[in-house]
Amino acid sequence: MSVVVPSSLLPASATPVFRGRIGRVAASGHYAVPYRYRLHVAPADPDCLGIAVTHGLLGLDATLPLRPLPELPDDPDGSYDVLRPLYEASAHLYAGPAAAPVLGDDWTGRIVSTHVPDILRDLALRFRGDGPDLLPEEHRREIDALAALCADGIHRAAQRAGELGLDPAPGARRDADEALGALLAALGGLDARLAGRSYLLGDAPTLADVHVWCALVRLDTVHRWHLDAEAVRRVAGHRALWAYAQRLASRPEFARHLDVAAVLRRHRAHCAGREAAGAAIGIVDWSAGGTGR
């Protein structure tokens, strides 16, 4: 069986190396203060893209610099040479990949965190300042549930549907259909929620919108290449959801670091699987002001 999406392309949150947190006060060690921290992200990775979008929504350019990295790492294990000194300074004899994302502490020259969910929460809770409330207290459980839906019901379900769809083994087709069903159920629930609404949880974007939007970018840019044409047609049938995705893509905070071609090139550089025939038609035009297909 061909490997469709290798472990190197699993969400960065799946294998965190460092999980420091930003506290409320100086006694916590790491605390929110302007100009102390720096984010290193590769926006061609949808997980890093979510961090970049959150950074933009909070307007942190001046106080928490963001350093975009190239779409392709320098080394096959996902390492970026520019991040190697940070990793080596943060762990004695560190020999693993120096991968993005990284929330680094410029005061100490060490890494605070490489864990995507923690970085997102700390940005929203500790660095918000006068910016929007992306993690409102009354919606936190719902935001966590939607993040889990994106990870399991969209990313992993689509990955499994594509992988099993290429497997000639007995029972694989049934399992692929089951995974596709889970994906369509997740998309259908989101589509129904967005009918007549601009955002998932009210009148302004929250981290829920960041999670879902990045999941849709990954689905349309990466996963659809491994689904057959009929499956892609069914995925594309959720009109409210894809209109929402395109609407967010027209906002500068979402569009600034979005490069669909780079996401696809990053995927193709690592993907060892076969592309599914007939699935090359994109679901939505991600350019601002474009029209869905």
PDB file of C-alpha atoms in Angstrom, residues 21-280:
ATOM      1  CA  ARG A  21       3.713  27.980  28.906  1.00  0.00           C
ATOM      2  CA  ILE A  22       3.360  31.732  29.240  1.00  0.00           C
ATOM      3  CA  GLY A  23       2.152  32.580  32.745  1.00  0.00           C
ATOM      4  CA  ARG A  24       0.322  35.563  34.168  1.00  0.00           C
ATOM      5  CA  VAL A  25       3.091  36.979  36.335  1.00  0.00           C
ATOM      6  CA  ALA A  26       6.873  37.267  36.400  1.00  0.00           C
ATOM      7  CA  ALA A  27       7.144  34.504  39.011  1.00  0.00           C
ATOM      8  CA  SER A  28       5.977  32.024  36.391  1.00  0.00           C
ATOM      9  CA  GLY A  29       9.306  32.350  34.571  1.00  0.00           C
ATOM     10  CA  HIS A  30       7.830  33.007  31.153  1.00  0.00           C
ATOM     11  CA  TYR A  31       5.374  35.877  31.245  1.00  0.00           C
ATOM     12  CA  ALA A  32       3.936  38.136  28.569  1.00  0.00           C
ATOM     13  CA  VAL A  33       6.086  41.171  27.972  1.00  0.00           C
ATOM     14  CA  PRO A  34       6.624  43.096  24.724  1.00  0.00           C
ATOM     15  CA  TYR A  35       9.702  42.372  22.614  1.00  0.00           C
ATOM     16  CA  ARG A  36      10.822  39.330  24.621  1.00  0.00           C
ATOM     17  CA  TYR A  37       9.511  36.514  22.403  1.00  0.00           C
ATOM     18  CA  ARG A  38       9.692  35.586  18.745  1.00  0.00           C
ATOM     19  CA  LEU A  39       7.583  33.201  16.664  1.00  0.00           C
ATOM     20  CA  HIS A  40       9.211  31.076  13.961  1.00  0.00           C
ATOM     21  CA  VAL A  41       6.636  29.578  11.605  1.00  0.00           C
ATOM     22  CA  ALA A  42       6.486  27.968   8.174  1.00  0.00           C
ATOM     23  CA  PRO A  43       3.090  29.169   6.896  1.00  0.00           C
ATOM     24  CA  ALA A  44       3.039  26.453   4.216  1.00  0.00           C
ATOM     25  CA  ASP A  45       2.333  24.087   7.120  1.00  0.00           C
ATOM     26  CA  PRO A  46      -1.375  24.619   7.981  1.00  0.00           C
ATOM     27  CA  ASP A  47      -0.609  24.321  11.718  1.00  0.00           C
ATOM     28  CA  CYS A  48       1.938  27.127  11.467  1.00  0.00           C
ATOM     29  CA  LEU A  49      -0.517  29.038   9.285  1.00  0.00           C
ATOM     30  CA  GLY A  50      -3.008  28.995  12.159  1.00  0.00           C
ATOM     31  CA  ILE A  51      -0.418  30.552  14.463  1.00  0.00           C
ATOM     32  CA  ALA A  52       0.348  33.249  11.868  1.00  0.00           C
ATOM     33  CA  VAL A  53      -3.375  34.015  11.449  1.00  0.00           C
ATOM     34  CA  THR A  54      -3.855  34.280  15.219  1.00  0.00           C
ATOM     35  CA  HIS A  55      -0.817  36.551  15.465  1.00  0.00           C
ATOM     36  CA  GLY A  56      -2.346  38.774  12.777  1.00  0.00           C
ATOM     37  CA  LEU A  57      -5.800  38.869  14.356  1.00  0.00           C
ATOM     38  CA  LEU A  58      -4.238  40.035  17.624  1.00  0.00           C
ATOM     39  CA  GLY A  59      -2.123  42.697  15.877  1.00  0.00           C
ATOM     40  CA  LEU A  60       1.156  41.544  17.433  1.00  0.00           C
ATOM     41  CA  ASP A  61       3.588  42.586  14.704  1.00  0.00           C
ATOM     42  CA  ALA A  62       5.224  45.297  16.793  1.00  0.00           C
ATOM     43  CA  THR A  63       5.490  43.465  20.127  1.00  0.00           C
ATOM     44  CA  LEU A  64       5.955  39.794  19.217  1.00  0.00           C
ATOM     45  CA  PRO A  65       7.920  39.472  15.948  1.00  0.00           C
ATOM     46  CA  LEU A  66       6.942  36.674  13.593  1.00  0.00           C
ATOM     47  CA  ARG A  67       9.616  35.116  11.411  1.00  0.00           C
ATOM     48  CA  PRO A  68       8.239  33.242   8.380  1.00  0.00           C
ATOM     49  CA  LEU A  69      10.338  30.298   7.237  1.00  0.00           C
ATOM     50  CA  PRO A  70      10.556  28.797   3.734  1.00  0.00           C
ATOM     51  CA  GLU A  71       7.953  26.266   2.659  1.00  0.00           C
ATOM     52  CA  LEU A  72      10.497  23.435   2.535  1.00  0.00           C
ATOM     53  CA  PRO A  73      12.767  22.572   5.486  1.00  0.00           C
ATOM     54  CA  ASP A  74      16.499  22.363   4.923  1.00  0.00           C
ATOM     55  CA  ASP A  75      16.729  18.712   5.918  1.00  0.00           C
ATOM     56  CA  PRO A  76      14.638  15.582   5.226  1.00  0.00           C
ATOM     57  CA  ASP A  77      13.650  15.236   8.889  1.00  0.00           C
ATOM     58  CA  GLY A  78      11.834  18.583   8.757  1.00  0.00           C
ATOM     59  CA  SER A  79      14.660  20.614  10.289  1.00  0.00           C
ATOM     60  CA  TYR A  80      15.405  24.248   9.581  1.00  0.00           C
ATOM     61  CA  ASP A  81      19.057  25.139   9.983  1.00  0.00           C
ATOM     62  CA  VAL A  82      18.175  28.543  11.410  1.00  0.00           C
ATOM     63  CA  LEU A  83      16.293  26.849  14.276  1.00  0.00           C
ATOM     64  CA  ARG A  84      19.052  24.376  15.170  1.00  0.00           C
ATOM     65  CA  PRO A  85      20.846  26.746  17.616  1.00  0.00           C
ATOM     66  CA  LEU A  86      17.579  27.330  19.487  1.00  0.00           C
ATOM     67  CA  TYR A  87      16.959  23.608  19.867  1.00  0.00           C
ATOM     68  CA  GLU A  88      20.531  22.848  20.897  1.00  0.00           C
ATOM     69  CA  ALA A  89      20.496  25.656  23.463  1.00  0.00           C
ATOM     70  CA  SER A  90      17.220  24.382  24.891  1.00  0.00           C
ATOM     71  CA  ALA A  91      18.074  20.687  25.350  1.00  0.00           C
ATOM     72  CA  HIS A  92      21.468  19.174  26.123  1.00  0.00           C
ATOM     73  CA  LEU A  93      22.794  17.103  23.188  1.00  0.00           C
ATOM     74  CA  TYR A  94      19.529  17.576  21.321  1.00  0.00           C
ATOM     75  CA  ALA A  95      19.533  15.325  18.243  1.00  0.00           C
ATOM     76  CA  GLY A  96      15.940  15.517  16.999  1.00  0.00           C
ATOM     77  CA  PRO A  97      14.504  17.644  14.197  1.00  0.00           C
ATOM     78  CA  ALA A  98      14.692  21.417  14.497  1.00  0.00           C
ATOM     79  CA  ALA A  99      11.176  21.904  13.202  1.00  0.00           C
ATOM     80  CA  ALA A 100       8.692  24.763  13.138  1.00  0.00           C
ATOM     81  CA  PRO A 101       6.737  26.191  14.836  1.00  0.00           C
ATOM     82  CA  VAL A 102       8.842  27.595  17.642  1.00  0.00           C
ATOM     83  CA  LEU A 103       7.932  30.170  20.254  1.00  0.00           C
ATOM     84  CA  GLY A 104      11.373  31.385  21.283  1.00  0.00           C
ATOM     85  CA  ASP A 105      12.534  33.525  24.193  1.00  0.00           C
ATOM     86  CA  ASP A 106      14.989  36.154  22.929  1.00  0.00           C
ATOM     87  CA  TRP A 107      16.107  36.945  26.474  1.00  0.00           C
ATOM     88  CA  THR A 108      17.422  33.446  27.104  1.00  0.00           C
ATOM     89  CA  GLY A 109      17.960  32.230  23.543  1.00  0.00           C
ATOM     90  CA  ARG A 110      15.859  29.164  24.317  1.00  0.00           C
ATOM     91  CA  ILE A 111      12.581  27.644  23.234  1.00  0.00           C
ATOM     92  CA  VAL A 112       9.396  28.138  25.219  1.00  0.00           C
ATOM     93  CA  SER A 113       7.121  25.871  23.190  1.00  0.00           C
ATOM     94  CA  THR A 114       6.764  23.926  19.964  1.00  0.00           C
ATOM     95  CA  HIS A 115       3.227  22.748  20.798  1.00  0.00           C
ATOM     96  CA  VAL A 116       0.659  24.313  18.486  1.00  0.00           C
ATOM     97  CA  PRO A 117      -2.425  24.232  20.768  1.00  0.00           C
ATOM     98  CA  ASP A 118      -0.471  25.721  23.699  1.00  0.00           C
ATOM     99  CA  ILE A 119       1.025  28.451  21.513  1.00  0.00           C
ATOM    100  CA  LEU A 120      -2.419  29.372  20.180  1.00  0.00           C
ATOM    101  CA  ARG A 121      -3.935  29.523  23.662  1.00  0.00           C
ATOM    102  CA  ASP A 122      -1.062  31.559  25.074  1.00  0.00           C
ATOM    103  CA  LEU A 123      -1.261  34.036  22.213  1.00  0.00           C
ATOM    104  CA  ALA A 124      -5.002  34.456  22.790  1.00  0.00           C
ATOM    105  CA  LEU A 125      -4.834  34.620  26.596  1.00  0.00           C
ATOM    106  CA  ARG A 126      -1.485  36.211  27.439  1.00  0.00           C
ATOM    107  CA  PHE A 127      -0.627  38.456  24.480  1.00  0.00           C
ATOM    108  CA  ARG A 128      -4.083  39.770  23.656  1.00  0.00           C
ATOM    109  CA  GLY A 129      -3.587  43.304  25.000  1.00  0.00           C
ATOM    110  CA  ASP A 130      -6.242  45.486  23.403  1.00  0.00           C
ATOM    111  CA  GLY A 131      -6.865  42.938  20.649  1.00  0.00           C
ATOM    112  CA  PRO A 132      -9.995  40.853  20.129  1.00  0.00           C
ATOM    113  CA  ASP A 133     -10.980  38.087  22.532  1.00  0.00           C
ATOM    114  CA  LEU A 134     -10.235  34.967  20.484  1.00  0.00           C
ATOM    115  CA  LEU A 135     -10.831  32.609  23.399  1.00  0.00           C
ATOM    116  CA  PRO A 136     -13.895  33.921  25.266  1.00  0.00           C
ATOM    117  CA  GLU A 137     -14.483  32.156  28.566  1.00  0.00           C
ATOM    118  CA  GLU A 138     -18.055  31.166  27.721  1.00  0.00           C
ATOM    119  CA  HIS A 139     -16.996  29.427  24.501  1.00  0.00           C
ATOM    120  CA  ARG A 140     -13.760  27.679  25.534  1.00  0.00           C
ATOM    121  CA  ARG A 141     -15.203  24.178  25.722  1.00  0.00           C
ATOM    122  CA  GLU A 142     -16.896  24.651  22.379  1.00  0.00           C
ATOM    123  CA  ILE A 143     -13.674  25.931  20.819  1.00  0.00           C
ATOM    124  CA  ASP A 144     -11.809  22.888  22.164  1.00  0.00           C
ATOM    125  CA  ALA A 145     -14.521  20.622  20.747  1.00  0.00           C
ATOM    126  CA  LEU A 146     -14.283  22.254  17.332  1.00  0.00           C
ATOM    127  CA  ALA A 147     -10.483  21.932  17.399  1.00  0.00           C
ATOM    128  CA  ALA A 148     -10.885  18.204  18.103  1.00  0.00           C
ATOM    129  CA  LEU A 149     -13.429  17.942  15.291  1.00  0.00           C
ATOM    130  CA  CYS A 150     -10.908  19.481  12.895  1.00  0.00           C
ATOM    131  CA  ALA A 151      -8.177  17.073  13.994  1.00  0.00           C
ATOM    132  CA  ASP A 152     -10.263  13.895  14.000  1.00  0.00           C
ATOM    133  CA  GLY A 153     -13.325  14.520  11.855  1.00  0.00           C
ATOM    134  CA  ILE A 154     -11.580  16.436   9.069  1.00  0.00           C
ATOM    135  CA  HIS A 155      -7.801  15.917   9.018  1.00  0.00           C
ATOM    136  CA  ARG A 156      -7.506  12.302  10.175  1.00  0.00           C
ATOM    137  CA  ALA A 157     -10.741  11.191   8.518  1.00  0.00           C
ATOM    138  CA  ALA A 158      -9.711  12.676   5.162  1.00  0.00           C
ATOM    139  CA  GLN A 159      -6.212  11.238   5.507  1.00  0.00           C
ATOM    140  CA  ARG A 160      -7.593   7.783   6.265  1.00  0.00           C
ATOM    141  CA  ALA A 161     -10.174   7.944   3.476  1.00  0.00           C
ATOM    142  CA  GLY A 162      -7.485   8.800   0.933  1.00  0.00           C
ATOM    143  CA  GLU A 163      -5.014   6.212   2.205  1.00  0.00           C
ATOM    144  CA  LEU A 164      -7.521   3.354   2.358  1.00  0.00           C
ATOM    145  CA  GLY A 165      -9.022   4.315  -0.985  1.00  0.00           C
ATOM    146  CA  LEU A 166      -5.744   3.262  -2.605  1.00  0.00           C
ATOM    147  CA  ASP A 167      -5.472   0.005  -0.668  1.00  0.00           C
ATOM    148  CA  PRO A 168      -6.516  -3.102  -2.619  1.00  0.00           C
ATOM    149  CA  ALA A 169      -6.763  -5.215   0.546  1.00  0.00           C
ATOM    150  CA  PRO A 170     -10.147  -6.767   1.392  1.00  0.00           C
ATOM    151  CA  GLY A 171     -12.216  -4.509   3.606  1.00  0.00           C
ATOM    152  CA  ALA A 172     -10.206  -1.399   2.784  1.00  0.00           C
ATOM    153  CA  ARG A 173     -12.984   0.032   0.622  1.00  0.00           C
ATOM    154  CA  ARG A 174     -15.472  -0.361   3.448  1.00  0.00           C
ATOM    155  CA  ASP A 175     -13.114   1.345   5.888  1.00  0.00           C
ATOM    156  CA  ALA A 176     -12.425   4.111   3.372  1.00  0.00           C
ATOM    157  CA  ASP A 177     -16.162   4.705   2.993  1.00  0.00           C
ATOM    158  CA  GLU A 178     -16.512   4.830   6.763  1.00  0.00           C
ATOM    159  CA  ALA A 179     -13.748   7.435   7.020  1.00  0.00           C
ATOM    160  CA  LEU A 180     -15.292   9.446   4.191  1.00  0.00           C
ATOM    161  CA  GLY A 181     -18.621   9.283   5.994  1.00  0.00           C
ATOM    162  CA  ALA A 182     -17.022  10.694   9.147  1.00  0.00           C
ATOM    163  CA  LEU A 183     -15.467  13.509   7.101  1.00  0.00           C
ATOM    164  CA  LEU A 184     -18.763  14.357   5.406  1.00  0.00           C
ATOM    165  CA  ALA A 185     -20.589  14.288   8.750  1.00  0.00           C
ATOM    166  CA  ALA A 186     -18.096  16.760  10.223  1.00  0.00           C
ATOM    167  CA  LEU A 187     -18.376  19.057   7.215  1.00  0.00           C
ATOM    168  CA  GLY A 188     -22.156  18.775   7.236  1.00  0.00           C
ATOM    169  CA  GLY A 189     -22.362  19.821  10.878  1.00  0.00           C
ATOM    170  CA  LEU A 190     -20.163  22.847  10.258  1.00  0.00           C
ATOM    171  CA  ASP A 191     -22.112  23.732   7.121  1.00  0.00           C
ATOM    172  CA  ALA A 192     -25.390  23.702   9.053  1.00  0.00           C
ATOM    173  CA  ARG A 193     -23.889  25.788  11.854  1.00  0.00           C
ATOM    174  CA  LEU A 194     -22.710  28.438   9.387  1.00  0.00           C
ATOM    175  CA  ALA A 195     -26.011  28.852   7.555  1.00  0.00           C
ATOM    176  CA  GLY A 196     -26.778  32.560   7.847  1.00  0.00           C
ATOM    177  CA  ARG A 197     -23.756  33.226  10.085  1.00  0.00           C
ATOM    178  CA  SER A 198     -20.457  34.949   9.361  1.00  0.00           C
ATOM    179  CA  TYR A 199     -18.480  33.184  12.105  1.00  0.00           C
ATOM    180  CA  LEU A 200     -18.805  30.008  14.118  1.00  0.00           C
ATOM    181  CA  LEU A 201     -19.394  31.534  17.559  1.00  0.00           C
ATOM    182  CA  GLY A 202     -20.906  34.970  17.193  1.00  0.00           C
ATOM    183  CA  ASP A 203     -20.216  38.195  15.362  1.00  0.00           C
ATOM    184  CA  ALA A 204     -16.409  38.091  15.402  1.00  0.00           C
ATOM    185  CA  PRO A 205     -13.743  35.468  14.726  1.00  0.00           C
ATOM    186  CA  THR A 206     -12.409  33.273  17.523  1.00  0.00           C
ATOM    187  CA  LEU A 207      -9.843  30.495  17.650  1.00  0.00           C
ATOM    188  CA  ALA A 208     -12.643  28.201  16.463  1.00  0.00           C
ATOM    189  CA  ASP A 209     -12.603  29.998  13.112  1.00  0.00           C
ATOM    190  CA  VAL A 210      -8.811  29.715  12.919  1.00  0.00           C
ATOM    191  CA  HIS A 211      -8.995  25.963  13.551  1.00  0.00           C
ATOM    192  CA  VAL A 212     -11.745  25.334  11.016  1.00  0.00           C
ATOM    193  CA  TRP A 213     -10.346  27.620   8.325  1.00  0.00           C
ATOM    194  CA  CYS A 214      -6.894  26.018   8.470  1.00  0.00           C
ATOM    195  CA  ALA A 215      -8.493  22.563   8.372  1.00  0.00           C
ATOM    196  CA  LEU A 216     -10.342  23.565   5.206  1.00  0.00           C
ATOM    197  CA  VAL A 217      -7.133  24.905   3.656  1.00  0.00           C
ATOM    198  CA  ARG A 218      -5.473  21.557   4.341  1.00  0.00           C
ATOM    199  CA  LEU A 219      -8.484  19.620   3.046  1.00  0.00           C
ATOM    200  CA  ASP A 220      -8.682  21.524  -0.251  1.00  0.00           C
ATOM    201  CA  THR A 221      -4.947  21.868  -0.787  1.00  0.00           C
ATOM    202  CA  VAL A 222      -3.648  18.489   0.408  1.00  0.00           C
ATOM    203  CA  HIS A 223      -6.255  15.855   1.150  1.00  0.00           C
ATOM    204  CA  ARG A 224      -8.433  16.255  -1.926  1.00  0.00           C
ATOM    205  CA  TRP A 225      -5.573  15.025  -4.111  1.00  0.00           C
ATOM    206  CA  HIS A 226      -6.015  11.577  -2.557  1.00  0.00           C
ATOM    207  CA  LEU A 227      -9.796  11.404  -2.815  1.00  0.00           C
ATOM    208  CA  ASP A 228     -11.554  10.290  -5.964  1.00  0.00           C
ATOM    209  CA  ALA A 229     -13.555  12.769  -8.020  1.00  0.00           C
ATOM    210  CA  GLU A 230     -16.911  11.679  -6.558  1.00  0.00           C
ATOM    211  CA  ALA A 231     -15.657  12.138  -3.006  1.00  0.00           C
ATOM    212  CA  VAL A 232     -14.326  15.597  -3.868  1.00  0.00           C
ATOM    213  CA  ARG A 233     -17.717  16.482  -5.369  1.00  0.00           C
ATOM    214  CA  ARG A 234     -19.441  15.487  -2.131  1.00  0.00           C
ATOM    215  CA  VAL A 235     -16.926  17.438  -0.037  1.00  0.00           C
ATOM    216  CA  ALA A 236     -17.440  20.508  -2.246  1.00  0.00           C
ATOM    217  CA  GLY A 237     -21.228  20.313  -1.819  1.00  0.00           C
ATOM    218  CA  HIS A 238     -21.154  22.127   1.536  1.00  0.00           C
ATOM    219  CA  ARG A 239     -21.773  25.558   0.083  1.00  0.00           C
ATOM    220  CA  ALA A 240     -22.114  27.591   3.281  1.00  0.00           C
ATOM    221  CA  LEU A 241     -18.879  26.148   4.640  1.00  0.00           C
ATOM    222  CA  TRP A 242     -16.772  26.828   1.557  1.00  0.00           C
ATOM    223  CA  ALA A 243     -18.280  30.311   1.134  1.00  0.00           C
ATOM    224  CA  TYR A 244     -17.240  30.951   4.730  1.00  0.00           C
ATOM    225  CA  ALA A 245     -13.709  29.711   3.989  1.00  0.00           C
ATOM    226  CA  GLN A 246     -13.434  32.041   1.016  1.00  0.00           C
ATOM    227  CA  ARG A 247     -14.907  34.938   2.963  1.00  0.00           C
ATOM    228  CA  LEU A 248     -12.271  34.568   5.676  1.00  0.00           C
ATOM    229  CA  ALA A 249      -9.572  34.300   3.016  1.00  0.00           C
ATOM    230  CA  SER A 250     -10.524  37.813   1.885  1.00  0.00           C
ATOM    231  CA  ARG A 251      -9.592  39.206   5.321  1.00  0.00           C
ATOM    232  CA  PRO A 252      -5.980  40.482   5.492  1.00  0.00           C
ATOM    233  CA  GLU A 253      -5.254  38.595   8.718  1.00  0.00           C
ATOM    234  CA  PHE A 254      -6.078  35.290   7.024  1.00  0.00           C
ATOM    235  CA  ALA A 255      -4.758  36.093   3.553  1.00  0.00           C
ATOM    236  CA  ARG A 256      -1.415  37.595   4.536  1.00  0.00           C
ATOM    237  CA  HIS A 257       0.460  34.318   4.979  1.00  0.00           C
ATOM    238  CA  LEU A 258      -1.708  32.076   2.809  1.00  0.00           C
ATOM    239  CA  ASP A 259       0.121  30.636  -0.200  1.00  0.00           C
ATOM    240  CA  VAL A 260      -1.892  27.699  -1.520  1.00  0.00           C
ATOM    241  CA  ALA A 261       0.769  26.760  -4.060  1.00  0.00           C
ATOM    242  CA  ALA A 262       3.394  26.639  -1.294  1.00  0.00           C
ATOM    243  CA  VAL A 263       1.202  24.390   0.869  1.00  0.00           C
ATOM    244  CA  LEU A 264       0.838  22.018  -2.073  1.00  0.00           C
ATOM    245  CA  ARG A 265       4.557  22.105  -2.904  1.00  0.00           C
ATOM    246  CA  ARG A 266       5.396  21.308   0.704  1.00  0.00           C
ATOM    247  CA  HIS A 267       3.021  18.368   0.612  1.00  0.00           C
ATOM    248  CA  ARG A 268       4.316  17.034  -2.701  1.00  0.00           C
ATOM    249  CA  ALA A 269       7.914  17.269  -1.520  1.00  0.00           C
ATOM    250  CA  HIS A 270       7.182  14.678   1.174  1.00  0.00           C
ATOM    251  CA  CYS A 271       4.218  12.714  -0.104  1.00  0.00           C
ATOM    252  CA  ALA A 272       5.013   9.176  -1.255  1.00  0.00           C
ATOM    253  CA  GLY A 273       1.459   8.289  -2.266  1.00  0.00           C
ATOM    254  CA  ARG A 274      -0.302   8.272  -5.611  1.00  0.00           C
ATOM    255  CA  GLU A 275      -2.576  11.133  -6.567  1.00  0.00           C
ATOM    256  CA  ALA A 276      -6.174  10.082  -7.172  1.00  0.00           C
ATOM    257  CA  ALA A 277      -7.327  10.535 -10.770  1.00  0.00           C
ATOM    258  CA  GLY A 278      -9.939  13.206 -11.346  1.00  0.00           C
ATOM    259  CA  ALA A 279      -9.410  15.038  -8.049  1.00  0.00           C
ATOM    260  CA  ALA A 280      -7.243  17.873  -9.325  1.00  0.00           C
TER     261      ALA A 280
END
